Coordinates of C-alpha atoms and ligand atoms in Angstrom, one line a residue:
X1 CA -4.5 -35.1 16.6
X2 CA -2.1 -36.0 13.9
X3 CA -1.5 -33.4 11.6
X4 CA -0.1 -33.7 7.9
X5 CA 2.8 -32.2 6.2
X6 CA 1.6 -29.4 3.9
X7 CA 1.6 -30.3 0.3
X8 CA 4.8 -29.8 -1.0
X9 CA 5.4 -28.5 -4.8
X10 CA 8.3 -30.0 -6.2
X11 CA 11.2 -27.8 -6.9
X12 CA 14.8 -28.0 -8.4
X13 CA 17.9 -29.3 -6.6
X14 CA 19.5 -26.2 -3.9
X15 CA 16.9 -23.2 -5.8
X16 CA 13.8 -25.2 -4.8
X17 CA 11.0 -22.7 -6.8
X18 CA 13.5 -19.4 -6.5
X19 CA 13.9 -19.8 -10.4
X20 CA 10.9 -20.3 -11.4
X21 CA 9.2 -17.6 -8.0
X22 CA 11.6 -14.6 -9.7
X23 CA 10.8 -15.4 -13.2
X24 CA 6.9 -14.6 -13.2
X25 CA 6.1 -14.1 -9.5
X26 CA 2.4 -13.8 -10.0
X27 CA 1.9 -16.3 -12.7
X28 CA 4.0 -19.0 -10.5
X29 CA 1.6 -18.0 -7.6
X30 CA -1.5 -18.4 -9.4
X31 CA -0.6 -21.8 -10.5
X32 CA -0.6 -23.1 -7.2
X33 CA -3.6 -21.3 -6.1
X34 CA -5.2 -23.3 -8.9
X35 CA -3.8 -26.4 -8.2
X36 CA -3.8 -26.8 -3.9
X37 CA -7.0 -26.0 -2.4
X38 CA -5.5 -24.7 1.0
X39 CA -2.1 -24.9 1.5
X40 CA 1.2 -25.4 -0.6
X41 CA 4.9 -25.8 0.4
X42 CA 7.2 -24.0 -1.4
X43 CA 11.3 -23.7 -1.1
X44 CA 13.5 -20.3 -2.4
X45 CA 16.5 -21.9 -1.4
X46 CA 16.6 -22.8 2.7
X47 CA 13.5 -20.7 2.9
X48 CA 10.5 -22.6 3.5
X49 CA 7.3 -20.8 3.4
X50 CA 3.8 -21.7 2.8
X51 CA 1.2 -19.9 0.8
X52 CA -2.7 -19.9 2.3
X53 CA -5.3 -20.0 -0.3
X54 CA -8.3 -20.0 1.9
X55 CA -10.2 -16.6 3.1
X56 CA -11.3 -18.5 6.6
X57 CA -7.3 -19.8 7.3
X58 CA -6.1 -16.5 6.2
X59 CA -8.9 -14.7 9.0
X60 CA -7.5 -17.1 11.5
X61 CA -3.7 -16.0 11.1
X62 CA -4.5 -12.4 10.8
X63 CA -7.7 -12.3 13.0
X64 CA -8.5 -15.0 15.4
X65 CA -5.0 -16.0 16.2
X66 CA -2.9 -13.0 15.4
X67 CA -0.8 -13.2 18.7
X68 CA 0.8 -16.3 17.1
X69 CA 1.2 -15.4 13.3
X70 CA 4.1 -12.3 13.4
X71 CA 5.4 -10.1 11.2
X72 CA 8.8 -12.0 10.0
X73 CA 11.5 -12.3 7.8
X74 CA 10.2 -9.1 5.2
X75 CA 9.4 -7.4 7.9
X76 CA 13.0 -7.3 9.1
X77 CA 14.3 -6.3 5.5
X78 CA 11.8 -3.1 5.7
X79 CA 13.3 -2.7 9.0
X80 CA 16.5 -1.6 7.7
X81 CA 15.0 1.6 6.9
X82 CA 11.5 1.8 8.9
X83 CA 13.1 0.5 11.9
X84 CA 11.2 0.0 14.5
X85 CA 7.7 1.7 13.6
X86 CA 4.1 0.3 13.4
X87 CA 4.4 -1.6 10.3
X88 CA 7.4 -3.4 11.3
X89 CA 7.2 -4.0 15.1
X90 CA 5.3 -5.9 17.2
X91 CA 4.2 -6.8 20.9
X92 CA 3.3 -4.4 23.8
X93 CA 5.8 -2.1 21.8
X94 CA 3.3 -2.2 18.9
X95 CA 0.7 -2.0 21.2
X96 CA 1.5 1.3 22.5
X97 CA 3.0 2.8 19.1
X98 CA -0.5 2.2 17.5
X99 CA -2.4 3.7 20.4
X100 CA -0.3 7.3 20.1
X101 CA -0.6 7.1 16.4
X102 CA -4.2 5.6 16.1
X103 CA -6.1 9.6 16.8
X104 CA -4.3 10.7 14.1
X105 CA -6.2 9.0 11.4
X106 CA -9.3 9.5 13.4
X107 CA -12.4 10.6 10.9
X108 CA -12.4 14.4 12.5
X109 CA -8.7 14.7 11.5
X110 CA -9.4 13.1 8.3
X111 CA -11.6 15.8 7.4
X112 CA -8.8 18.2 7.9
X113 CA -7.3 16.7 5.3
X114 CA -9.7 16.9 2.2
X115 CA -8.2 20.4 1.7
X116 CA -4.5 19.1 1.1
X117 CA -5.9 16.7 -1.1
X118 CA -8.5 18.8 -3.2
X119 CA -5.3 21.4 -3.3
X120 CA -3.1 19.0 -5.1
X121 CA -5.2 17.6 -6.9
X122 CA -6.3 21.3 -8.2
X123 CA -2.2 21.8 -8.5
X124 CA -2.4 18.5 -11.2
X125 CA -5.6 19.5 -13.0
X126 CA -4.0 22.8 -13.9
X127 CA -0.6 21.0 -14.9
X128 CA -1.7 19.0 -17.2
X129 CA -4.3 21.5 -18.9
X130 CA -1.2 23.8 -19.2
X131 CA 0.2 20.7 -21.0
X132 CA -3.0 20.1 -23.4
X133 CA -3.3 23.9 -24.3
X134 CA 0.6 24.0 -25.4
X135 CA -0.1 19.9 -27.5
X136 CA -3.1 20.4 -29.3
X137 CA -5.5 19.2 -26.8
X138 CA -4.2 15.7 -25.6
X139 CA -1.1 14.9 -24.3
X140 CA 0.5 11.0 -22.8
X141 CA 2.1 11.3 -19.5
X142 CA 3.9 8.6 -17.3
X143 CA 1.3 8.4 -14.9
X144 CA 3.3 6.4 -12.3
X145 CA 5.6 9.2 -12.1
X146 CA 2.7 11.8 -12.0
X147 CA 0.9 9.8 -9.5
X148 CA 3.9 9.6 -7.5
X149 CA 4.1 13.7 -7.6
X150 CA 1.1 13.9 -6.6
X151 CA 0.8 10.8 -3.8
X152 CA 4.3 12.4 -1.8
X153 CA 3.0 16.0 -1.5
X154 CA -0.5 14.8 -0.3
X155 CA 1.2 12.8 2.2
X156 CA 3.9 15.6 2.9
X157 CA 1.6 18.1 3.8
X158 CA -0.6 15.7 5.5
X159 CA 2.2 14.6 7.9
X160 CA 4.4 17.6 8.2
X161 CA 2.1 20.5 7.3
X162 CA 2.2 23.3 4.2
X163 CA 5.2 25.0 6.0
X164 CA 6.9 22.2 4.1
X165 CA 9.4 23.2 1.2
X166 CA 8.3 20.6 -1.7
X167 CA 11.3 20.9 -3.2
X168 CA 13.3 19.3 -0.5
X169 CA 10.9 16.4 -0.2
X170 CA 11.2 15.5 -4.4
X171 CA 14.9 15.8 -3.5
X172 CA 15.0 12.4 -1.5
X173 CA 12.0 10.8 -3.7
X174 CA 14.9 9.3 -5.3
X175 CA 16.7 8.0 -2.4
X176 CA 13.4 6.3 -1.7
X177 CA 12.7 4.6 -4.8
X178 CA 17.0 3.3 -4.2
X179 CA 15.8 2.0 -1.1
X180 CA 12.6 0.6 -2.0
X181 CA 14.5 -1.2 -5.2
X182 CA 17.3 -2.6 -3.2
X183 CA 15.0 -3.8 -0.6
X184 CA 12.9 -5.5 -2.9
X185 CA 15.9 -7.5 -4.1
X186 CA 16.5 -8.4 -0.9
X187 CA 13.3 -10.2 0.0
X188 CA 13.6 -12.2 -2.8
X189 CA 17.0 -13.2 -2.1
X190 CA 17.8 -15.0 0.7
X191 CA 21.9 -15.2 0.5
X192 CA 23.4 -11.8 0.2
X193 CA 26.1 -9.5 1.8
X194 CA 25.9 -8.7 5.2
X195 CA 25.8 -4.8 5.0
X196 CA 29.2 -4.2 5.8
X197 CA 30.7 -5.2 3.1
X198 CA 31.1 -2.7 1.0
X199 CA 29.7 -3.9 -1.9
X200 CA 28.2 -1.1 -5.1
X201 CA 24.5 -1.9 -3.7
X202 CA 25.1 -1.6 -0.2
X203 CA 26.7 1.4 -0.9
X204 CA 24.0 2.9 -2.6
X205 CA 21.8 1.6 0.2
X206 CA 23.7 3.5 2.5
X207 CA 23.8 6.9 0.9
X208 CA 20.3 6.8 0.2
X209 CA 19.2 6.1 3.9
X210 CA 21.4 8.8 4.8
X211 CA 20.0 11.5 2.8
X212 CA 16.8 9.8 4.0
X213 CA 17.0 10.3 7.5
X214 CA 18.9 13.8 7.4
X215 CA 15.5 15.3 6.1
X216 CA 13.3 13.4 8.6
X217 CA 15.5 14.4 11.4
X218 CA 15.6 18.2 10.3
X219 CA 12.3 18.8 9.9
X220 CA 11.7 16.9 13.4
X221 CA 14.3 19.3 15.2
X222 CA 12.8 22.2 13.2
X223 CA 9.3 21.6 14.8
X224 CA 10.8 20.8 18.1
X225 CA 13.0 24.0 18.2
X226 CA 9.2 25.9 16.9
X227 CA 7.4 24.5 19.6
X228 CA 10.4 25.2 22.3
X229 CA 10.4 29.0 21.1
X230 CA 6.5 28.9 21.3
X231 CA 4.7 26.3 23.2
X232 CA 1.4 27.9 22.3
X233 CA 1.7 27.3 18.9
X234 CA -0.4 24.9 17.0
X235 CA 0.6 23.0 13.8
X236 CA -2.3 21.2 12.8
X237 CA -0.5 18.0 11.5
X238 CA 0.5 14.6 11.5
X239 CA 3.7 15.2 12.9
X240 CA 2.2 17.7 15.6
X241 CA 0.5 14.4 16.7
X242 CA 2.8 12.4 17.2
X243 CA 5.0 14.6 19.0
X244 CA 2.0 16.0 21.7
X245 CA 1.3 12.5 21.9
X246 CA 0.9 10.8 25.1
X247 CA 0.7 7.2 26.5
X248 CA -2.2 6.9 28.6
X249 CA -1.1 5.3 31.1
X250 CA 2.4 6.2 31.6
X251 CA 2.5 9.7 30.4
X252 CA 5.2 9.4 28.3
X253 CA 5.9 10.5 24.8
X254 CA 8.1 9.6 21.6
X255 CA 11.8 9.6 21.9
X256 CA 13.5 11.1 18.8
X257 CA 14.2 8.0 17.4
X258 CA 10.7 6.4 18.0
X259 CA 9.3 9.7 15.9
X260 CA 11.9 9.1 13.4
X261 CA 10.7 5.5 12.8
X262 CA 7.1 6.3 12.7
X263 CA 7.4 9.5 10.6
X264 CA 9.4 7.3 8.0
X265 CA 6.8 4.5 8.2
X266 CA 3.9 6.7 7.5
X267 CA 6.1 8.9 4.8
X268 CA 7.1 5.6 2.9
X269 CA 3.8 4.1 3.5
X270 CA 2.0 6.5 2.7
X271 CA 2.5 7.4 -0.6
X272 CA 3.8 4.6 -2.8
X273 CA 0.8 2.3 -2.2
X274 CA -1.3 5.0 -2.6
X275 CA 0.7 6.3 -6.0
X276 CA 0.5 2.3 -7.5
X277 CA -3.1 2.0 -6.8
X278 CA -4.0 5.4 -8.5
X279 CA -1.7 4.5 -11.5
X280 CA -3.3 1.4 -12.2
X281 CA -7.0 3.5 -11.5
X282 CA -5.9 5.1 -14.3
X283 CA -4.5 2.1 -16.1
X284 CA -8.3 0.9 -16.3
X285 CA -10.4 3.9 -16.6
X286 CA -8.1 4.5 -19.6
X287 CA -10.1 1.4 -21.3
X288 CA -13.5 2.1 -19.8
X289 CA -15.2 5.1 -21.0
X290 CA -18.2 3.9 -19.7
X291 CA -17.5 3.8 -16.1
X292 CA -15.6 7.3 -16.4
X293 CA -19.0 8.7 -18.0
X294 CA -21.1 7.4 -14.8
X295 CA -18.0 8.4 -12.3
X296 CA -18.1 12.3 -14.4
X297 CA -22.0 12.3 -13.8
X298 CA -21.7 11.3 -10.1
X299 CA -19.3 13.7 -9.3
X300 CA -21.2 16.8 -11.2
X301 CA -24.2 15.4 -9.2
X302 CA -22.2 15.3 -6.1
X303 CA -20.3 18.3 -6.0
X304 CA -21.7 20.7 -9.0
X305 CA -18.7 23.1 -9.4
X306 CA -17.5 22.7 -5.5
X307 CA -14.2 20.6 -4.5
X308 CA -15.4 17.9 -2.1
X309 CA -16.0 18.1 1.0
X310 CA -15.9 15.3 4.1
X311 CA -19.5 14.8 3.4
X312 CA -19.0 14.4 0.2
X313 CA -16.6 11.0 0.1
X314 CA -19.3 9.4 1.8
X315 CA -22.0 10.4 -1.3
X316 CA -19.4 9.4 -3.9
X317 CA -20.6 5.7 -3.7
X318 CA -19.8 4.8 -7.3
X319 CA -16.7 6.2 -7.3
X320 CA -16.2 4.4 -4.2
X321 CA -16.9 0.9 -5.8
X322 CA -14.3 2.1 -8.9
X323 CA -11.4 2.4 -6.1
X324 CA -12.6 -0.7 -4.7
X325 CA -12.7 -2.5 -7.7
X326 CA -9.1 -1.3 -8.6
X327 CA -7.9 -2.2 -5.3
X328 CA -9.1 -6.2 -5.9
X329 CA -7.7 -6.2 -9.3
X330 CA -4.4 -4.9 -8.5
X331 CA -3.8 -4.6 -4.9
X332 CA -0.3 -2.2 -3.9
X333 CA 0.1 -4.9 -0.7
X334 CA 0.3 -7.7 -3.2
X335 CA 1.2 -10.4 -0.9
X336 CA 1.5 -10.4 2.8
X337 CA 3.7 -12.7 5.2
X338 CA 3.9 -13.9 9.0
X339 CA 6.3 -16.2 11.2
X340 CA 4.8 -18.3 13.5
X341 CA 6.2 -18.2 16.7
X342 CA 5.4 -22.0 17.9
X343 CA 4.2 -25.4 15.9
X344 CA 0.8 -24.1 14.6
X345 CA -2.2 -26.1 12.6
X346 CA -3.9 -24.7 9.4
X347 CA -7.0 -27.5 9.4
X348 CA -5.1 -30.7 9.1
X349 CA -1.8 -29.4 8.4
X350 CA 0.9 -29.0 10.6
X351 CA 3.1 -24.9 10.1
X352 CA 6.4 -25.8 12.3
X353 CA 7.9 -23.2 14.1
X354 CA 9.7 -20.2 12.7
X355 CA 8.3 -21.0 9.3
X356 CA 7.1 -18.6 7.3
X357 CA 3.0 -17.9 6.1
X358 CA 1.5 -16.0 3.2
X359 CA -0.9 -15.1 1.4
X360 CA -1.6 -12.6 -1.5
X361 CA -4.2 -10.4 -1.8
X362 CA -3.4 -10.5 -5.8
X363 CA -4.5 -14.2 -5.8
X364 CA -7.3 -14.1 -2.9
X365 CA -9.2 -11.1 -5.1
X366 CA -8.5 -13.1 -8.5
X367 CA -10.4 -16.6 -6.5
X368 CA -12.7 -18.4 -8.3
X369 CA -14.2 -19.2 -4.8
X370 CA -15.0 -15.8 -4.3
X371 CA -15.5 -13.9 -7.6
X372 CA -17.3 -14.5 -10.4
X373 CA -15.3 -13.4 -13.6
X374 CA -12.3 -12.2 -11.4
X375 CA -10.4 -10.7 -14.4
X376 CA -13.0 -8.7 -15.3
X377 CA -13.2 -4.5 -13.7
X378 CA -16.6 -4.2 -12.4
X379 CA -17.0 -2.0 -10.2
X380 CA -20.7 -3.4 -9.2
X381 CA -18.5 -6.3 -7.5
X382 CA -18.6 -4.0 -4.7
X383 CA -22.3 -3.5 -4.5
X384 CA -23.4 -3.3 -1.1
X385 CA -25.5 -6.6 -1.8
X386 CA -22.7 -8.4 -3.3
X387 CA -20.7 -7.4 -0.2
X388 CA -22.2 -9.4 2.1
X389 CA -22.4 -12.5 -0.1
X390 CA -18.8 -13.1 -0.2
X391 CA -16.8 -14.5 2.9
X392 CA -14.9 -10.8 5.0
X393 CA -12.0 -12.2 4.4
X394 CA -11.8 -12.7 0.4
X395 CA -10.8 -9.2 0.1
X396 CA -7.9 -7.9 1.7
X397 CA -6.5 -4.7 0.0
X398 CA -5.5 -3.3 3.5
X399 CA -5.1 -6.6 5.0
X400 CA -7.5 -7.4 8.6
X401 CA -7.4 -7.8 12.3
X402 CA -5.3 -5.6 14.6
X403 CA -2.8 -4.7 12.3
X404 CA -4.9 -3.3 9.6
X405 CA -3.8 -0.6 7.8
X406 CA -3.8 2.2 10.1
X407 CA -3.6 4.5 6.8
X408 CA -7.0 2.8 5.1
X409 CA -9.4 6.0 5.1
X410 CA -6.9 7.9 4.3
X411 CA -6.1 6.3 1.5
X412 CA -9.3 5.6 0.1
X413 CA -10.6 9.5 0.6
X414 CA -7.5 10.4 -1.2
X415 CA -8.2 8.2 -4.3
X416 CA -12.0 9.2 -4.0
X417 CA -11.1 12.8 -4.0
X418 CA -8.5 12.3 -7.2
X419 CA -10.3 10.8 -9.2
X420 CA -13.7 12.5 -8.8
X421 CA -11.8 15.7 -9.6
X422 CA -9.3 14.2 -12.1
X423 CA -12.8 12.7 -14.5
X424 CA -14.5 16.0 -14.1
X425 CA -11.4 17.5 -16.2
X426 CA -10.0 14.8 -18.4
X427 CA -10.6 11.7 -20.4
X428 CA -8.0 8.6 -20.9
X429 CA -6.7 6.5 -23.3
X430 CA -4.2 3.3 -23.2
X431 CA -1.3 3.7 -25.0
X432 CA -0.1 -0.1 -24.3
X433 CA -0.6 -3.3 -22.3
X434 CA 1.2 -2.5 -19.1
X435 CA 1.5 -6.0 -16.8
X436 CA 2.2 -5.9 -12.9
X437 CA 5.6 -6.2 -11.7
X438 CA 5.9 -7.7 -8.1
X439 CA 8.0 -5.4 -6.2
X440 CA 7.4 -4.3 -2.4
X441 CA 4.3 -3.2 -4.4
X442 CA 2.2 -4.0 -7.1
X443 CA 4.2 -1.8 -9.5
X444 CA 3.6 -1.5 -13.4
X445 CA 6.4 -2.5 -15.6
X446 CA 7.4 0.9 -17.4
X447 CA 6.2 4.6 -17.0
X448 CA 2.3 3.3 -17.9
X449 CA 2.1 6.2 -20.8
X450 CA -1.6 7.3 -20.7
X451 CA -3.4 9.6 -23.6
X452 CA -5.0 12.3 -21.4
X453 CA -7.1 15.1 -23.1
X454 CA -9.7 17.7 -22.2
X455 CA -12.8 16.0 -22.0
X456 CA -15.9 17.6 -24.0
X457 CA -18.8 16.2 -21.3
X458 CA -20.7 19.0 -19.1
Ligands
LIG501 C1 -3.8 2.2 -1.3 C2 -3.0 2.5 -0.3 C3 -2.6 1.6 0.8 C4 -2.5 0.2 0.8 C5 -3.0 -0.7 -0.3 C6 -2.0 -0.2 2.1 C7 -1.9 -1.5 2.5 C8 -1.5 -1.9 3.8 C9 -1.5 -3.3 4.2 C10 -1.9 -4.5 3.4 C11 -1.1 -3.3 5.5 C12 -1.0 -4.5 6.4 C13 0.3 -5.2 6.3 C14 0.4 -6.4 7.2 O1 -0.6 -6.9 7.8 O2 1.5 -7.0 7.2 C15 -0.8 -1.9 5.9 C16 -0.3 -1.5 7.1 C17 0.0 -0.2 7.3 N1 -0.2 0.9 6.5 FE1 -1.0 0.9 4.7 N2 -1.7 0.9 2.8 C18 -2.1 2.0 2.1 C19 -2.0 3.3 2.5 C20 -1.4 3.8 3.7 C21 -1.4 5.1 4.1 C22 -1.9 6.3 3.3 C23 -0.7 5.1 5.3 C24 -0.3 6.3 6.2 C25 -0.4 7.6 5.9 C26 -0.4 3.7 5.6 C27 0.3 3.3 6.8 C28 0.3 2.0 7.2 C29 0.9 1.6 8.5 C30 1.6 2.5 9.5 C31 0.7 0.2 8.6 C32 1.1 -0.7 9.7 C33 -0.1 -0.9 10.7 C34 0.1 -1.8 11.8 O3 0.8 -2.8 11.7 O4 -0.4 -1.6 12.9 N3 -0.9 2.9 4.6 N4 -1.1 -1.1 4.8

């Protein structure tokens, strides 16, 4: 069959659409999802990659013909400081790397977890009431910065336990938003310095990864050394897990440096994503009273004056749709890419080797396809009977087929568990328009200052 070149957008001479891309990244995007009705070519420089607009072409490269759509050129960026863990690898290696970590997230050791989260959570309400008693009742914070707080000692304790000192763990929260920033520049740049040359940012880049990986390795020879002196003892963690664990087949376990890369994966995935989608939770609760009210009366009907339990996530079905509904509107894995490893067809359209595919979740869940008034935060979008009209594939917050997010439950009991607790205590105000800001994540642009006070319901 003869196949087609892929429409192709035209862009300026050498830059091709990098100008107009890192202007307004999501803007730029949405134009062409508004203009091509499958497929558009698009140049940053010698890049070539092509952005899929369609639900059913984005389930064949991520479902029905994963083994040929990898994980590419971003992935290898995030490589410089994942390495070679389950986000970023692929193959049998994958394969395997997923099977030892998959029991972790299991829902029996997800119920483990609800304490962690209903303590920190607990450790936030009281913060910021401390706050509101000292200002006169109502107080604006930075909520990224809070959420962030609150995101990295979830996932701390979660991976590595309560023996944990937090203070060590805020120490390097800096070094990971320096890697996180750098690395963002990067993907959006294809010509830069190799990283030996010593230039200010690789530098930085450096240092930062350092630090990085001088915490993960203590605290893995820490719980080595524990379980050396005492091979009875029993850590009930993430990073117990993955040590104990075993391949089935072969019997072996994680080298140190295997560990290393997954325990950074799951660290630096496991928080910022999580942090982002909260923060924009907040962003638009903050200018819907209304759906606060109904999520406050769930959660007293729910839970009376009891933190939640396991049981209980599965009751909170409103507040279920809210985190659903905030993960459509402004999803943390804003766009998502693949490689293709030979000449591949998309319909009528021919993807030649080693290019490179996307598609973004921002623009799927904004689809006029899909979604009727996409701009618009209702949370009844996710109404069981609305589910099942739309096409599985026009919602992708965690992405699909075998390399879903491994971290999916966890993350959405977290937020469940947040906010229920967080709109028992408080109501919010916006203080100002706050717009998205495309980085590895779907970060705001600024601190997103939100009025919190006491709230007089119940
Ligand atoms: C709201 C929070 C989160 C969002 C939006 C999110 C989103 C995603 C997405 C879209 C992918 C697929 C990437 C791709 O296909 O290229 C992914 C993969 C992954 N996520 Fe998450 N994630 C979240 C939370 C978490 C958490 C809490 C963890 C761990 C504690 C985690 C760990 C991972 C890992 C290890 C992978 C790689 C899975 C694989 O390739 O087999 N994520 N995540």
């Amino acid at each position: 069959m003869f196949l087609k070149k892929a429409p192709v957008l035209k862009g300026v001479f050498f830059f091709g659409h990098a100008l107009e891309f890192g202007r307004d990244p999501l803007n730029f995007l949405l134009k062409l999802q508004n203009n091509y009705e499958r497929i558009a070519q698009l140049r940053i420089v010698y890049l070539k990659v092509y952005l899929l607009v369609n639900a059913e072409d984005i389930k064949y490269v991520l479902q029905e013909n994963s083994k040929s759509f990898v994980k590419g050129r971003a992935y290898r960026v995030l490589g410089q400081v994942l390495g070679n863990g389950i986000l970023t690898s692929h193959g049998e290696f994958w394969h395997r790397q997923r099977k030892l970590a998959q029991p972790a997230f299991y829902k029996q050791r997800l119920a483990l977890l609800v304490d962690i989260m209903n303590d920190e959570t607990m450790t936030l309400v009281k913060r910021w009431e401390a706050t509101l008693q000292q200002e006169n009742g109502s107080t604006t914070l930075p909520m990224t910065k809070e959420m962030m707080k609150a995101t990295l000692l979830i996932v701390t304790k979660s991976l590595f336990g309560t023996g944990i000192d937090p203070n060590k763990i805020a120490h390097i929260s800096q070094d990971i938003d320096t890697l996180n920033e750098i690395l963002s520049m990067q993907m959006r740049t294809p010509v830069r310095f190799p990283m030996w040359v010593p230039t200010k940012t690789n530098q930085r880049f450096k240092a930062a990864s350092e630090r990085l990986d001088a915490v993960i390795q203590e605290i893995i020879s820490t719980r080595r050394n524990a379980l050396e002196s005492n091979p009875e003892a029993q850590f009930d963690d993430l990073l117990q897990m993955l040590i104990t664990a075993k391949d089935e087949e072969t019997g072996e376990q994680m080298t140190d440096k295997q560990l290393r890369d997954e325990i950074v994966t799951l660290f630096i995935a496991g928080h910022e994503t999580t942090a982002m989608a909260m923060s924009w939770a907040m962003y638009l609760l903050a200018q819907h009273p209304e759906i606060v009210q109904k999520m406050r009366r769930e959660a007293q009907e729910v839970l009376g004056e009891h933190l939640p339990n396991f049981e209980n996530i599965r009751q909170l079905t409103y507040t279920s749709q809210v985190v659903n509904e905030v993960l459509r509107l402004y999803p943390p894995a804003w766009a998502i890419s693949r490689q293709v490893m030979e000449d591949q067809k998309i319909g009528e359209y021919l993807i030649p080797a080693k290019e490179q595919v996307f598609f973004c979740p921002y623009l799927l869940h904004r689809n006029k396809a899909y979604w009727t008034n996409p701009e618009e935060f209702n949370p009844d979008n996710f109404l069981p009977e609305r589910i099942k009209q739309r096409p599985s594939y026009s919602y992708l917050p965690f992405g699909g087929g075998p390399r879903l997010c491994i971290g999916n439950n966890f993350a959405l009991m977290e937020m469940q568990v947040m906010l229920a607790l967080l709109v028992k205590h408080f109501d919010f105000e916006k203080m100002e328009n706050v717009i998205p800001d495309p980085q590895i994540t779907l970060k705001p642009k600024g601190n997103m200052p939100i009025k919190v006070s006491m709230t007089s319901e119940f």
